[in-house]
Amino acid sequence: MADQLHLNAFVFPAGHHEAAWRHPSTQPERIHDADYFHQLARTAEDAAFDAVFVADIPALTSNVAYNAVGGLEPITLLASIAAATSRIGLIATASTTYYEPYNLARLFASLDHLSKGRAGWNVVTTVSEVVAANYGLDVHPDPTDRYARASEFLDVVTKLWDGWDEDAIVLDRATGRFADIERIHPADHTGPLFHVRGPLDVPRPPQGRPVLVQAGASNQGRSFAARFAEAIFTAHQRLVDGQAFYADIKDRATRFGRAPSEIVILPGICPFIGDTDTAARELEREFNELTVPEYGLRLLEQLTGVRLCEAALDKPVPQELFHDAGDVTDNARSRLQVVAGIVQRERPTVRRLLHRLAGARGHLAVTGTAEQVADTIEEWFRNGAADGFNVMPPFYPGGLELFASRVVPLLRERGLFRAEYTGSTLREHLGLSRPRSRFANEAHVTAAGA
Amino acid sequence: MADQLHLNAFVFPAGHHEAAWRHPSTQPERIHDADYFHQLARTAEDAAFDAVFVADIPALTSNVAYNAVGGLEPITLLASIAAATSRIGLIATASTTYYEPYNLARLFASLDHLSKGRAGWNVVTTVSEVVAANYGLDVHPDPTDRYARASEFLDVVTKLWDGWDEDAIVLDRATGRFADIERIHPADHTGPLFHVRGPLDVPRPPQGRPVLVQAGASNQGRSFAARFAEAIFTAHQRLVDGQAFYADIKDRATRFGRAPSEIVILPGICPFIGDTDTAARELEREFNELTVPEYGLRLLEQLTGVRLCEAALDKPVPQELFHDAGDVTDNARSRLQVVAGIVQRERPTVRRLLHRLAGARGHLAVTGTAEQVADTIEEWFRNGAADGFNVMPPFYPGGLELFASRVVPLLRERGLFRAEYTGSTLREHLGLSRPRSRFANEAHVTAAGA
């Protein structure tokens, strides 16, 4: 644990609460406009957040009937935000299952250049099965196949990013030599799934490599994250669960030969902030009253695989439904455990459970004053559960503005968060070192042998 | 032919002249910086150009030893430029051979939203054979296979773009209905090469569809362009050749049931502009003296398939080498014809031929005063060879600034070019109508039948 925590703004069209777009304070009519996202990113940048983050599923589901989903593609959106900001990191989600490595390597390398070293890639294998049909697959690959592809994909992409030595561009006007091609290395990757020669047509990214982010919660996901990820998004309800996850990931990382400080763990937090505890609860109630139970039940099923009945909204959730993981997917099982914990501890009615999940889909929800939110953040940070937080405002832009104007100053007073940026790249914000190129040794050997 | 011509700025790192980066007026050290491209785009926008355009080959060749190639990926670059401009169109090149249609459909739909309707897609099948090895292919597909894929690819992508009816987003806060899923249509594409269900997760682009641009010069390329393209980039040395191409494309288009005005034909023009004819020639000479013959010979071979000898630089080009197209590819044959015409008419030395091609790779090169450049543009425009021009400044940023400050005012005086933008989308700039969704009829039938 470093002495300073990290804050990431998880951008979600009208806000993370599933009914945010219906609330009069939000602006769902702007969610396809660049200006709207520039405004959100500038709010986060003015508060010296480490990064903004955009999630992605390359498919549209009928959830769009109920919520402001379906929108801009993250990489292009963040390239636009890059031009409207100057310091904040930019983390885009993209799927290793549904991209070609050469295409994705150049998109992210280009984003890193366009932002002068502020790009991050949230590496996902895509959980949603409906995506397969958009890419000509009859069946969505199972997790084992997806992670095998993701591992080789990362191997290819990092080889491509590493290809240009730092001094490959010699720019010698006198002799007419632009680059020294001896210092540009092909990937020459030949693996079970990919054959990629390279080199990449984009010079080495300013950060060496864009920051690799991951959010796998399954056993395979954790193992993948511990091996490759430099920042991790995760979802926990209780400090003890956050601590267990944190310890597990850092332990796994050391087994891959990595230092614990090389991975920044950022649990999600969804804050409803009020001047008083009562005002905060009232604000949350306003949003919960706008939820559509049919939609909440559908989201619960998507999240956990458990289908509850609308007719029994005000009856207690049947406990036994959450004891058996059944044939849900590996990833759904991890979120199912989070929800099962809520059901077991709080014994909610179905309606209450839906409201508990409406804001943050199983992430930590804190409703209270700015002090209470800051207290929770400090508690998790000081007790080995978090290196910072992935902030998920229940509504945009107001929820982020409240966090920036109320919570961030408290974190600064407590010496937990920077007053201003001290670095200029996302790696510098997160305290991550610049990766050494895998061709660096090779060049050294050549030079020594020459 | 409309009464107003169109101008597109073909952005190329240090300029189109192959030695531009060596000239003291250029800024090759900035070619990976967003700011540099923002500046170029703003210069073009201040002059009310229709669009900026970025070419692309997803591979790096050893040409990088001699020239400032290898750079930013076009779609991300244009997303960045979109945020730094407000009116100018943004045309990115992307390959149907090496992308998945769902991925590319959403990247361009997103770019169109981010720019509020200024996106264009230069559809290429990729000629360069070295690309195949970056995507796991042993052999680059032949032109027939590439165009078959391109046709089906466009069918899929336009289905995806058409999927959301204009009124699909109902945004009814009162009832909690965000979108009417009856008005969002899956692509349900099942073809020989692609199975894509959809719908796209990005709402219908502001332009309905981004503008489709093409540059195919082969017989297959022309046929494809006449069927799908709304703007065409092309290369000719002489008015008569431009006229023949123009007539051929418009004729082919009518055979596909399209109006000639639905395709805007933009030959390339590379202008060296001086206060006097002598000054312009002196400027061109400065650049030509910076060329590296070995590199020029290599480019000539890449362009035409013909390999000339460095030892014979000051001897006449052997005519017979350009009589036989031999086993060059179909696309190279079209450019070979352009070069063969130069050889036949001008009987140049090898060095002179290399200099003739150094600025514009076979495109029309005009060296002279602003009046002479404007005269050529007017002549081609008034005589059925062009609806406008793809301006290829031999050096950036100065070559574009000269064109904007010297040539554009003359074109305005002659009533040939707009004094300011009259529309806000690329379609409006180019005089193209907004495409009707292929699902519009279906919706109409449903409504009528209800």
mmCIF file of C-alpha atoms in Angstrom, chain A residues 9-341:
data_model
loop_
_atom_site.group_PDB
_atom_site.id
_atom_site.type_symbol
_atom_site.label_atom_id
_atom_site.label_comp_id
_atom_site.label_asym_id
_atom_site.label_seq_id
_atom_site.Cartn_x
_atom_site.Cartn_y
_atom_site.Cartn_z
ATOM 1 C CA ALA A 9 -14.034 7.725 -12.568
ATOM 2 C CA PHE A 10 -16.094 4.956 -14.116
ATOM 3 C CA VAL A 11 -18.036 6.794 -16.804
ATOM 4 C CA PHE A 12 -21.482 5.388 -17.511
ATOM 5 C CA PRO A 13 -23.938 7.316 -19.711
ATOM 6 C CA ALA A 14 -26.492 8.828 -17.321
ATOM 7 C CA GLY A 15 -24.957 7.294 -14.198
ATOM 8 C CA HIS A 16 -24.549 3.881 -12.601
ATOM 9 C CA HIS A 17 -27.956 3.776 -10.979
ATOM 10 C CA GLU A 18 -30.177 1.816 -13.310
ATOM 11 C CA ALA A 19 -32.873 4.518 -13.248
ATOM 12 C CA ALA A 20 -30.506 7.494 -13.362
ATOM 13 C CA TRP A 21 -31.673 8.598 -16.801
ATOM 14 C CA ARG A 22 -35.206 9.113 -15.458
ATOM 15 C CA HIS A 23 -34.117 11.504 -12.715
ATOM 16 C CA PRO A 24 -34.504 15.227 -13.493
ATOM 17 C CA SER A 25 -30.873 15.935 -12.579
ATOM 18 C CA THR A 26 -29.422 13.778 -15.389
ATOM 19 C CA GLN A 27 -28.989 14.518 -19.080
ATOM 20 C CA PRO A 28 -29.754 11.341 -21.056
ATOM 21 C CA GLU A 29 -30.350 13.415 -24.188
ATOM 22 C CA ARG A 30 -26.608 14.207 -24.224
ATOM 23 C CA ILE A 31 -25.204 10.677 -23.891
ATOM 24 C CA HIS A 32 -24.175 10.450 -27.549
ATOM 25 C CA ASP A 33 -22.490 13.869 -27.557
ATOM 26 C CA ALA A 34 -18.746 14.280 -27.212
ATOM 27 C CA ASP A 35 -19.248 17.505 -25.219
ATOM 28 C CA TYR A 36 -21.046 15.637 -22.456
ATOM 29 C CA PHE A 37 -18.168 13.229 -21.945
ATOM 30 C CA HIS A 38 -15.605 16.003 -22.211
ATOM 31 C CA GLN A 39 -17.420 17.734 -19.360
ATOM 32 C CA LEU A 40 -17.373 14.593 -17.195
ATOM 33 C CA ALA A 41 -13.691 13.995 -17.897
ATOM 34 C CA ARG A 42 -12.794 17.599 -17.121
ATOM 35 C CA THR A 43 -14.635 17.392 -13.813
ATOM 36 C CA ALA A 44 -12.560 14.321 -12.935
ATOM 37 C CA GLU A 45 -9.381 15.967 -14.218
ATOM 38 C CA ASP A 46 -10.000 19.142 -12.234
ATOM 39 C CA ALA A 47 -10.136 16.898 -9.151
ATOM 40 C CA ALA A 48 -6.858 15.205 -10.211
ATOM 41 C CA PHE A 49 -8.419 11.748 -10.666
ATOM 42 C CA ASP A 50 -5.992 9.169 -12.011
ATOM 43 C CA ALA A 51 -8.237 8.207 -14.912
ATOM 44 C CA VAL A 52 -11.632 7.964 -16.501
ATOM 45 C CA PHE A 53 -12.772 4.502 -17.532
ATOM 46 C CA VAL A 54 -15.331 3.319 -20.088
ATOM 47 C CA ALA A 55 -16.779 -0.206 -20.057
ATOM 48 C CA ASP A 56 -17.865 -2.062 -23.175
ATOM 49 C CA ILE A 57 -19.910 -4.933 -24.506
ATOM 50 C CA PRO A 58 -19.973 -5.121 -28.305
ATOM 51 C CA ALA A 59 -23.646 -5.996 -28.492
ATOM 52 C CA LEU A 60 -27.006 -4.428 -27.807
ATOM 53 C CA THR A 61 -29.497 -6.242 -25.604
ATOM 54 C CA SER A 62 -33.134 -5.485 -24.999
ATOM 55 C CA ASN A 63 -32.004 -3.773 -21.781
ATOM 56 C CA VAL A 64 -32.057 -0.664 -23.958
ATOM 57 C CA ALA A 65 -35.829 -0.713 -23.526
ATOM 58 C CA TYR A 66 -35.268 0.290 -19.892
ATOM 59 C CA ASN A 67 -31.958 2.066 -19.656
ATOM 60 C CA ALA A 68 -29.715 4.540 -21.434
ATOM 61 C CA VAL A 69 -27.322 1.878 -22.735
ATOM 62 C CA GLY A 70 -25.960 1.481 -26.239
ATOM 63 C CA GLY A 71 -23.663 4.334 -26.993
ATOM 64 C CA LEU A 72 -20.255 5.355 -28.111
ATOM 65 C CA GLU A 73 -17.387 2.943 -28.699
ATOM 66 C CA PRO A 74 -14.802 3.431 -25.895
ATOM 67 C CA ILE A 75 -11.536 3.805 -27.849
ATOM 68 C CA THR A 76 -12.896 6.489 -30.166
ATOM 69 C CA LEU A 77 -14.651 8.176 -27.238
ATOM 70 C CA LEU A 78 -11.402 8.314 -25.255
ATOM 71 C CA ALA A 79 -9.465 9.592 -28.282
ATOM 72 C CA SER A 80 -11.954 12.444 -28.331
ATOM 73 C CA ILE A 81 -11.637 12.999 -24.574
ATOM 74 C CA ALA A 82 -7.836 12.964 -24.962
ATOM 75 C CA ALA A 83 -8.111 16.080 -27.112
ATOM 76 C CA ALA A 84 -10.288 17.842 -24.536
ATOM 77 C CA THR A 85 -8.072 17.086 -21.513
ATOM 78 C CA SER A 86 -4.354 17.133 -20.775
ATOM 79 C CA ARG A 87 -3.528 15.116 -17.671
ATOM 80 C CA ILE A 88 -6.138 12.515 -16.780
ATOM 81 C CA GLY A 89 -5.657 8.839 -17.725
ATOM 82 C CA LEU A 90 -7.985 7.231 -20.273
ATOM 83 C CA ILE A 91 -8.940 3.577 -19.824
ATOM 84 C CA ALA A 92 -10.929 1.879 -22.577
ATOM 85 C CA THR A 93 -12.394 -1.607 -22.466
ATOM 86 C CA ALA A 94 -11.814 -3.919 -25.420
ATOM 87 C CA SER A 95 -12.306 -7.639 -25.881
ATOM 88 C CA THR A 96 -9.524 -10.083 -26.704
ATOM 89 C CA THR A 97 -12.181 -12.549 -27.851
ATOM 90 C CA TYR A 98 -13.589 -10.288 -30.556
ATOM 91 C CA TYR A 99 -10.654 -8.238 -31.851
ATOM 92 C CA GLU A 100 -7.599 -9.075 -33.932
ATOM 93 C CA PRO A 101 -4.410 -8.372 -31.946
ATOM 94 C CA TYR A 102 -2.771 -6.274 -34.674
ATOM 95 C CA ASN A 103 -5.816 -3.996 -34.906
ATOM 96 C CA LEU A 104 -6.151 -3.539 -31.164
ATOM 97 C CA ALA A 105 -2.407 -3.047 -30.649
ATOM 98 C CA ARG A 106 -2.408 -0.120 -33.066
ATOM 99 C CA LEU A 107 -5.629 1.420 -31.733
ATOM 100 C CA PHE A 108 -4.211 1.544 -28.195
ATOM 101 C CA ALA A 109 -0.714 2.560 -29.297
ATOM 102 C CA SER A 110 -2.308 5.387 -31.238
ATOM 103 C CA LEU A 111 -4.476 6.419 -28.256
ATOM 104 C CA ASP A 112 -1.345 6.485 -26.110
ATOM 105 C CA HIS A 113 0.394 8.807 -28.609
ATOM 106 C CA LEU A 114 -2.669 11.025 -29.028
ATOM 107 C CA SER A 115 -2.894 11.444 -25.251
ATOM 108 C CA LYS A 116 0.881 11.705 -24.682
ATOM 109 C CA GLY A 117 0.971 8.616 -22.498
ATOM 110 C CA ARG A 118 -2.416 8.489 -20.810
ATOM 111 C CA ALA A 119 -3.918 5.306 -22.288
ATOM 112 C CA GLY A 120 -5.024 2.213 -20.410
ATOM 113 C CA TRP A 121 -6.648 -0.933 -21.725
ATOM 114 C CA ASN A 122 -9.217 -2.785 -19.649
ATOM 115 C CA VAL A 123 -8.624 -6.278 -21.010
ATOM 116 C CA VAL A 124 -11.826 -8.305 -21.101
ATOM 117 C CA THR A 125 -12.633 -11.676 -22.598
ATOM 118 C CA THR A 126 -16.340 -10.721 -22.793
ATOM 119 C CA VAL A 127 -18.778 -12.575 -20.565
ATOM 120 C CA SER A 128 -21.962 -11.809 -22.475
ATOM 121 C CA GLU A 129 -22.957 -14.724 -24.683
ATOM 122 C CA VAL A 130 -25.050 -12.631 -27.054
ATOM 123 C CA VAL A 131 -21.868 -11.084 -28.466
ATOM 124 C CA ALA A 132 -20.890 -14.266 -30.310
ATOM 125 C CA ALA A 133 -23.647 -13.880 -32.898
ATOM 126 C CA ASN A 134 -22.285 -10.468 -33.898
ATOM 127 C CA TYR A 135 -19.017 -12.100 -34.928
ATOM 128 C CA GLY A 136 -20.154 -15.174 -36.780
ATOM 129 C CA LEU A 137 -19.715 -17.592 -33.900
ATOM 130 C CA ASP A 138 -22.406 -20.134 -33.143
ATOM 131 C CA VAL A 139 -21.274 -20.435 -29.544
ATOM 132 C CA HIS A 140 -19.554 -17.959 -27.235
ATOM 133 C CA PRO A 141 -16.222 -19.560 -26.263
ATOM 134 C CA ASP A 142 -16.029 -20.955 -22.741
ATOM 135 C CA PRO A 143 -13.881 -19.214 -20.114
ATOM 136 C CA THR A 144 -10.917 -21.564 -20.531
ATOM 137 C CA ASP A 145 -10.750 -20.936 -24.260
ATOM 138 C CA ARG A 146 -11.299 -17.219 -23.767
ATOM 139 C CA TYR A 147 -8.472 -16.902 -21.252
ATOM 140 C CA ALA A 148 -6.147 -19.001 -23.409
ATOM 141 C CA ARG A 149 -6.816 -16.605 -26.268
ATOM 142 C CA ALA A 150 -6.447 -13.585 -23.974
ATOM 143 C CA SER A 151 -3.027 -14.762 -22.760
ATOM 144 C CA GLU A 152 -1.663 -15.299 -26.236
ATOM 145 C CA PHE A 153 -3.348 -12.070 -27.387
ATOM 146 C CA LEU A 154 -1.491 -10.094 -24.700
ATOM 147 C CA ASP A 155 1.727 -11.781 -25.648
ATOM 148 C CA VAL A 156 1.263 -10.654 -29.261
ATOM 149 C CA VAL A 157 0.168 -7.133 -28.389
ATOM 150 C CA THR A 158 3.035 -6.479 -25.971
ATOM 151 C CA LYS A 159 5.517 -7.820 -28.542
ATOM 152 C CA LEU A 160 4.073 -5.387 -31.066
ATOM 153 C CA TRP A 161 4.225 -2.449 -28.636
ATOM 154 C CA ASP A 162 7.816 -3.325 -27.738
ATOM 155 C CA GLY A 163 8.925 -3.480 -31.367
ATOM 156 C CA TRP A 164 10.346 0.006 -31.813
ATOM 157 C CA ASP A 165 13.401 0.735 -29.676
ATOM 158 C CA GLU A 166 13.325 4.121 -27.966
ATOM 159 C CA ASP A 167 15.928 5.407 -30.383
ATOM 160 C CA ALA A 168 14.567 3.771 -33.542
ATOM 161 C CA ILE A 169 13.600 7.109 -35.115
ATOM 162 C CA VAL A 170 16.908 8.770 -35.916
ATOM 163 C CA LEU A 171 15.413 11.602 -37.984
ATOM 164 C CA ASP A 172 18.682 12.372 -39.681
ATOM 165 C CA ARG A 173 17.822 15.028 -42.231
ATOM 166 C CA ALA A 174 21.400 15.235 -43.457
ATOM 167 C CA THR A 175 21.702 11.622 -44.567
ATOM 168 C CA GLY A 176 18.040 10.996 -45.347
ATOM 169 C CA ARG A 177 17.791 8.248 -42.767
ATOM 170 C CA PHE A 178 14.423 8.509 -40.982
ATOM 171 C CA ALA A 179 14.503 5.340 -38.882
ATOM 172 C CA ASP A 180 17.061 2.668 -38.174
ATOM 173 C CA ILE A 181 15.247 -0.503 -39.150
ATOM 174 C CA GLU A 182 17.725 -2.561 -37.142
ATOM 175 C CA ARG A 183 16.095 -0.995 -34.106
ATOM 176 C CA ILE A 184 12.543 -1.931 -35.158
ATOM 177 C CA HIS A 185 11.801 -5.550 -34.314
ATOM 178 C CA PRO A 186 9.158 -7.749 -35.891
ATOM 179 C CA ALA A 187 6.946 -9.609 -33.419
ATOM 180 C CA ASP A 188 7.439 -12.853 -35.361
ATOM 181 C CA HIS A 189 4.785 -14.423 -33.186
ATOM 182 C CA THR A 190 3.846 -17.999 -34.002
ATOM 183 C CA GLY A 191 1.526 -19.466 -31.413
ATOM 184 C CA PRO A 192 -1.339 -21.913 -31.291
ATOM 185 C CA LEU A 193 -3.902 -19.190 -32.057
ATOM 186 C CA PHE A 194 -2.071 -16.288 -33.677
ATOM 187 C CA HIS A 195 0.563 -15.812 -36.343
ATOM 188 C CA VAL A 196 1.569 -12.156 -36.364
ATOM 189 C CA ARG A 197 4.733 -10.941 -38.043
ATOM 190 C CA GLY A 198 4.742 -7.214 -37.392
ATOM 191 C CA PRO A 199 6.390 -4.884 -36.681
ATOM 192 C CA LEU A 200 3.642 -2.548 -35.584
ATOM 193 C CA ASP A 201 3.236 0.460 -37.862
ATOM 194 C CA VAL A 202 2.857 2.736 -34.823
ATOM 195 C CA PRO A 203 6.034 3.703 -32.925
ATOM 196 C CA ARG A 204 6.490 2.541 -29.337
ATOM 197 C CA PRO A 205 3.776 4.113 -27.160
ATOM 198 C CA PRO A 206 4.911 6.986 -24.903
ATOM 199 C CA GLN A 207 4.274 4.786 -21.853
ATOM 200 C CA GLY A 208 6.175 1.894 -23.386
ATOM 201 C CA ARG A 209 2.927 0.000 -23.095
ATOM 202 C CA PRO A 210 -0.521 1.378 -22.260
ATOM 203 C CA VAL A 211 -1.486 0.378 -18.703
ATOM 204 C CA LEU A 212 -3.120 -3.058 -18.589
ATOM 205 C CA VAL A 213 -6.276 -3.208 -16.490
ATOM 206 C CA GLN A 214 -8.371 -6.252 -15.678
ATOM 207 C CA ALA A 215 -11.513 -7.104 -13.770
ATOM 208 C CA GLY A 216 -11.664 -10.874 -13.755
ATOM 209 C CA ALA A 217 -13.269 -12.194 -10.577
ATOM 210 C CA SER A 218 -13.370 -15.900 -11.314
ATOM 211 C CA ASN A 219 -10.470 -18.115 -10.389
ATOM 212 C CA GLN A 220 -9.184 -17.998 -13.957
ATOM 213 C CA GLY A 221 -9.794 -14.269 -14.062
ATOM 214 C CA ARG A 222 -7.823 -13.674 -10.868
ATOM 215 C CA SER A 223 -4.953 -15.754 -12.108
ATOM 216 C CA PHE A 224 -4.910 -13.859 -15.402
ATOM 217 C CA ALA A 225 -5.104 -10.526 -13.586
ATOM 218 C CA ALA A 226 -2.323 -11.433 -11.166
ATOM 219 C CA ARG A 227 -0.110 -12.352 -14.095
ATOM 220 C CA PHE A 228 -0.790 -9.437 -16.462
ATOM 221 C CA ALA A 229 -2.819 -6.651 -14.864
ATOM 222 C CA GLU A 230 -1.335 -3.409 -13.532
ATOM 223 C CA ALA A 231 -4.691 -2.206 -12.207
ATOM 224 C CA ILE A 232 -7.695 -4.272 -11.172
ATOM 225 C CA PHE A 233 -11.356 -3.342 -10.898
ATOM 226 C CA THR A 234 -13.288 -5.470 -8.441
ATOM 227 C CA ALA A 235 -16.614 -5.621 -6.565
ATOM 228 C CA HIS A 236 -17.042 -6.282 -2.839
ATOM 229 C CA GLN A 237 -19.657 -5.433 -0.265
ATOM 230 C CA ARG A 238 -17.623 -5.884 2.904
ATOM 231 C CA LEU A 239 -14.184 -4.891 4.077
ATOM 232 C CA VAL A 240 -13.279 -8.504 4.902
ATOM 233 C CA ASP A 241 -14.122 -9.605 1.373
ATOM 234 C CA GLY A 242 -12.091 -6.761 -0.069
ATOM 235 C CA GLN A 243 -9.183 -7.672 2.181
ATOM 236 C CA ALA A 244 -9.349 -11.328 1.173
ATOM 237 C CA PHE A 245 -9.405 -10.452 -2.519
ATOM 238 C CA TYR A 246 -6.592 -7.926 -2.110
ATOM 239 C CA ALA A 247 -4.396 -10.419 -0.265
ATOM 240 C CA ASP A 248 -5.183 -13.160 -2.763
ATOM 241 C CA ILE A 249 -4.277 -11.067 -5.811
ATOM 242 C CA LYS A 250 -1.064 -9.699 -4.327
ATOM 243 C CA ASP A 251 -0.101 -13.212 -3.251
ATOM 244 C CA ARG A 252 -0.803 -14.626 -6.705
ATOM 245 C CA ALA A 253 1.211 -11.791 -8.247
ATOM 246 C CA THR A 254 4.270 -12.587 -6.151
ATOM 247 C CA ARG A 255 3.999 -16.176 -7.330
ATOM 248 C CA PHE A 256 4.313 -14.822 -10.892
ATOM 249 C CA GLY A 257 7.473 -13.032 -9.790
ATOM 250 C CA ARG A 258 5.863 -9.614 -9.530
ATOM 251 C CA ALA A 259 6.067 -7.082 -6.696
ATOM 252 C CA PRO A 260 2.733 -6.388 -4.925
ATOM 253 C CA SER A 261 3.137 -2.691 -5.764
ATOM 254 C CA GLU A 262 2.986 -3.515 -9.474
ATOM 255 C CA ILE A 263 -0.778 -4.059 -9.197
ATOM 256 C CA VAL A 264 -3.163 -1.319 -8.134
ATOM 257 C CA ILE A 265 -6.429 -2.748 -6.756
ATOM 258 C CA LEU A 266 -9.487 -0.543 -7.166
ATOM 259 C CA PRO A 267 -12.810 -1.785 -5.791
ATOM 260 C CA GLY A 268 -15.918 -0.086 -7.123
ATOM 261 C CA ILE A 269 -17.765 2.369 -4.888
ATOM 262 C CA CYS A 270 -21.144 3.908 -5.619
ATOM 263 C CA PRO A 271 -21.683 6.950 -3.367
ATOM 264 C CA PHE A 272 -24.996 8.700 -2.707
ATOM 265 C CA ILE A 273 -23.838 11.859 -0.954
ATOM 266 C CA GLY A 274 -25.996 14.257 1.079
ATOM 267 C CA ASP A 275 -25.461 17.103 3.546
ATOM 268 C CA THR A 276 -26.827 14.770 6.173
ATOM 269 C CA ASP A 277 -27.257 11.049 6.372
ATOM 270 C CA THR A 278 -31.000 11.573 6.018
ATOM 271 C CA ALA A 279 -30.616 13.759 2.930
ATOM 272 C CA ALA A 280 -28.392 11.132 1.312
ATOM 273 C CA ARG A 281 -30.932 8.393 2.017
ATOM 274 C CA GLU A 282 -33.696 10.575 0.633
ATOM 275 C CA LEU A 283 -31.675 11.131 -2.556
ATOM 276 C CA GLU A 284 -31.126 7.407 -2.947
ATOM 277 C CA ARG A 285 -34.821 6.778 -2.349
ATOM 278 C CA GLU A 286 -35.702 9.196 -5.168
ATOM 279 C CA PHE A 287 -33.671 7.108 -7.589
ATOM 280 C CA ASN A 288 -34.889 3.766 -6.277
ATOM 281 C CA GLU A 289 -38.483 4.853 -6.725
ATOM 282 C CA LEU A 290 -37.759 5.349 -10.414
ATOM 283 C CA THR A 291 -36.665 1.744 -10.940
ATOM 284 C CA VAL A 292 -38.761 -0.635 -13.009
ATOM 285 C CA PRO A 293 -38.978 -3.977 -11.143
ATOM 286 C CA GLU A 294 -39.189 -5.991 -14.362
ATOM 287 C CA TYR A 295 -35.861 -4.488 -15.422
ATOM 288 C CA GLY A 296 -34.280 -4.989 -12.002
ATOM 289 C CA LEU A 297 -35.243 -8.652 -12.033
ATOM 290 C CA ARG A 298 -33.735 -9.030 -15.485
ATOM 291 C CA LEU A 299 -30.477 -7.405 -14.385
ATOM 292 C CA LEU A 300 -30.361 -9.637 -11.304
ATOM 293 C CA GLU A 301 -30.707 -12.665 -13.541
ATOM 294 C CA GLN A 302 -27.970 -11.378 -15.877
ATOM 295 C CA LEU A 303 -25.721 -10.740 -12.878
ATOM 296 C CA THR A 304 -26.284 -13.939 -10.927
ATOM 297 C CA GLY A 305 -28.267 -16.385 -13.048
ATOM 298 C CA VAL A 306 -31.094 -16.293 -10.496
ATOM 299 C CA ARG A 307 -34.599 -15.458 -11.702
ATOM 300 C CA LEU A 308 -36.944 -14.021 -9.070
ATOM 301 C CA CYS A 309 -40.652 -13.383 -9.459
ATOM 302 C CA GLU A 310 -42.252 -9.964 -9.870
ATOM 303 C CA ALA A 311 -45.398 -11.153 -8.084
ATOM 304 C CA ALA A 312 -43.392 -11.638 -4.868
ATOM 305 C CA LEU A 313 -41.708 -8.215 -4.792
ATOM 306 C CA ASP A 314 -42.556 -7.562 -1.154
ATOM 307 C CA LYS A 315 -41.801 -11.054 0.108
ATOM 308 C CA PRO A 316 -38.444 -12.131 1.474
ATOM 309 C CA VAL A 317 -35.924 -13.365 -1.085
ATOM 310 C CA PRO A 318 -35.901 -17.167 -0.941
ATOM 311 C CA GLN A 319 -32.518 -17.884 0.657
ATOM 312 C CA GLU A 320 -32.114 -21.269 -0.950
ATOM 313 C CA LEU A 321 -32.003 -19.789 -4.463
ATOM 314 C CA PHE A 322 -28.658 -18.239 -3.624
ATOM 315 C CA HIS A 323 -27.088 -21.314 -2.079
ATOM 316 C CA ASP A 324 -26.749 -23.196 -5.315
ATOM 317 C CA ALA A 325 -24.558 -21.692 -8.011
ATOM 318 C CA GLY A 326 -26.075 -24.201 -10.453
ATOM 319 C CA ASP A 327 -24.952 -23.964 -14.063
ATOM 320 C CA VAL A 328 -24.205 -20.271 -14.099
ATOM 321 C CA THR A 329 -20.991 -19.210 -15.747
ATOM 322 C CA ASP A 330 -17.794 -18.915 -13.782
ATOM 323 C CA ASN A 331 -17.879 -15.144 -13.824
ATOM 324 C CA ALA A 332 -21.534 -14.920 -12.794
ATOM 325 C CA ARG A 333 -20.672 -17.188 -9.863
ATOM 326 C CA SER A 334 -18.347 -14.581 -8.365
ATOM 327 C CA ARG A 335 -21.038 -11.888 -8.459
ATOM 328 C CA LEU A 336 -23.582 -14.461 -7.275
ATOM 329 C CA GLN A 337 -21.459 -14.864 -4.150
ATOM 330 C CA VAL A 338 -21.610 -11.115 -3.534
ATOM 331 C CA VAL A 339 -25.387 -11.111 -3.879
ATOM 332 C CA ALA A 340 -25.757 -14.275 -1.812
ATOM 333 C CA GLY A 341 -23.860 -12.521 0.974
#
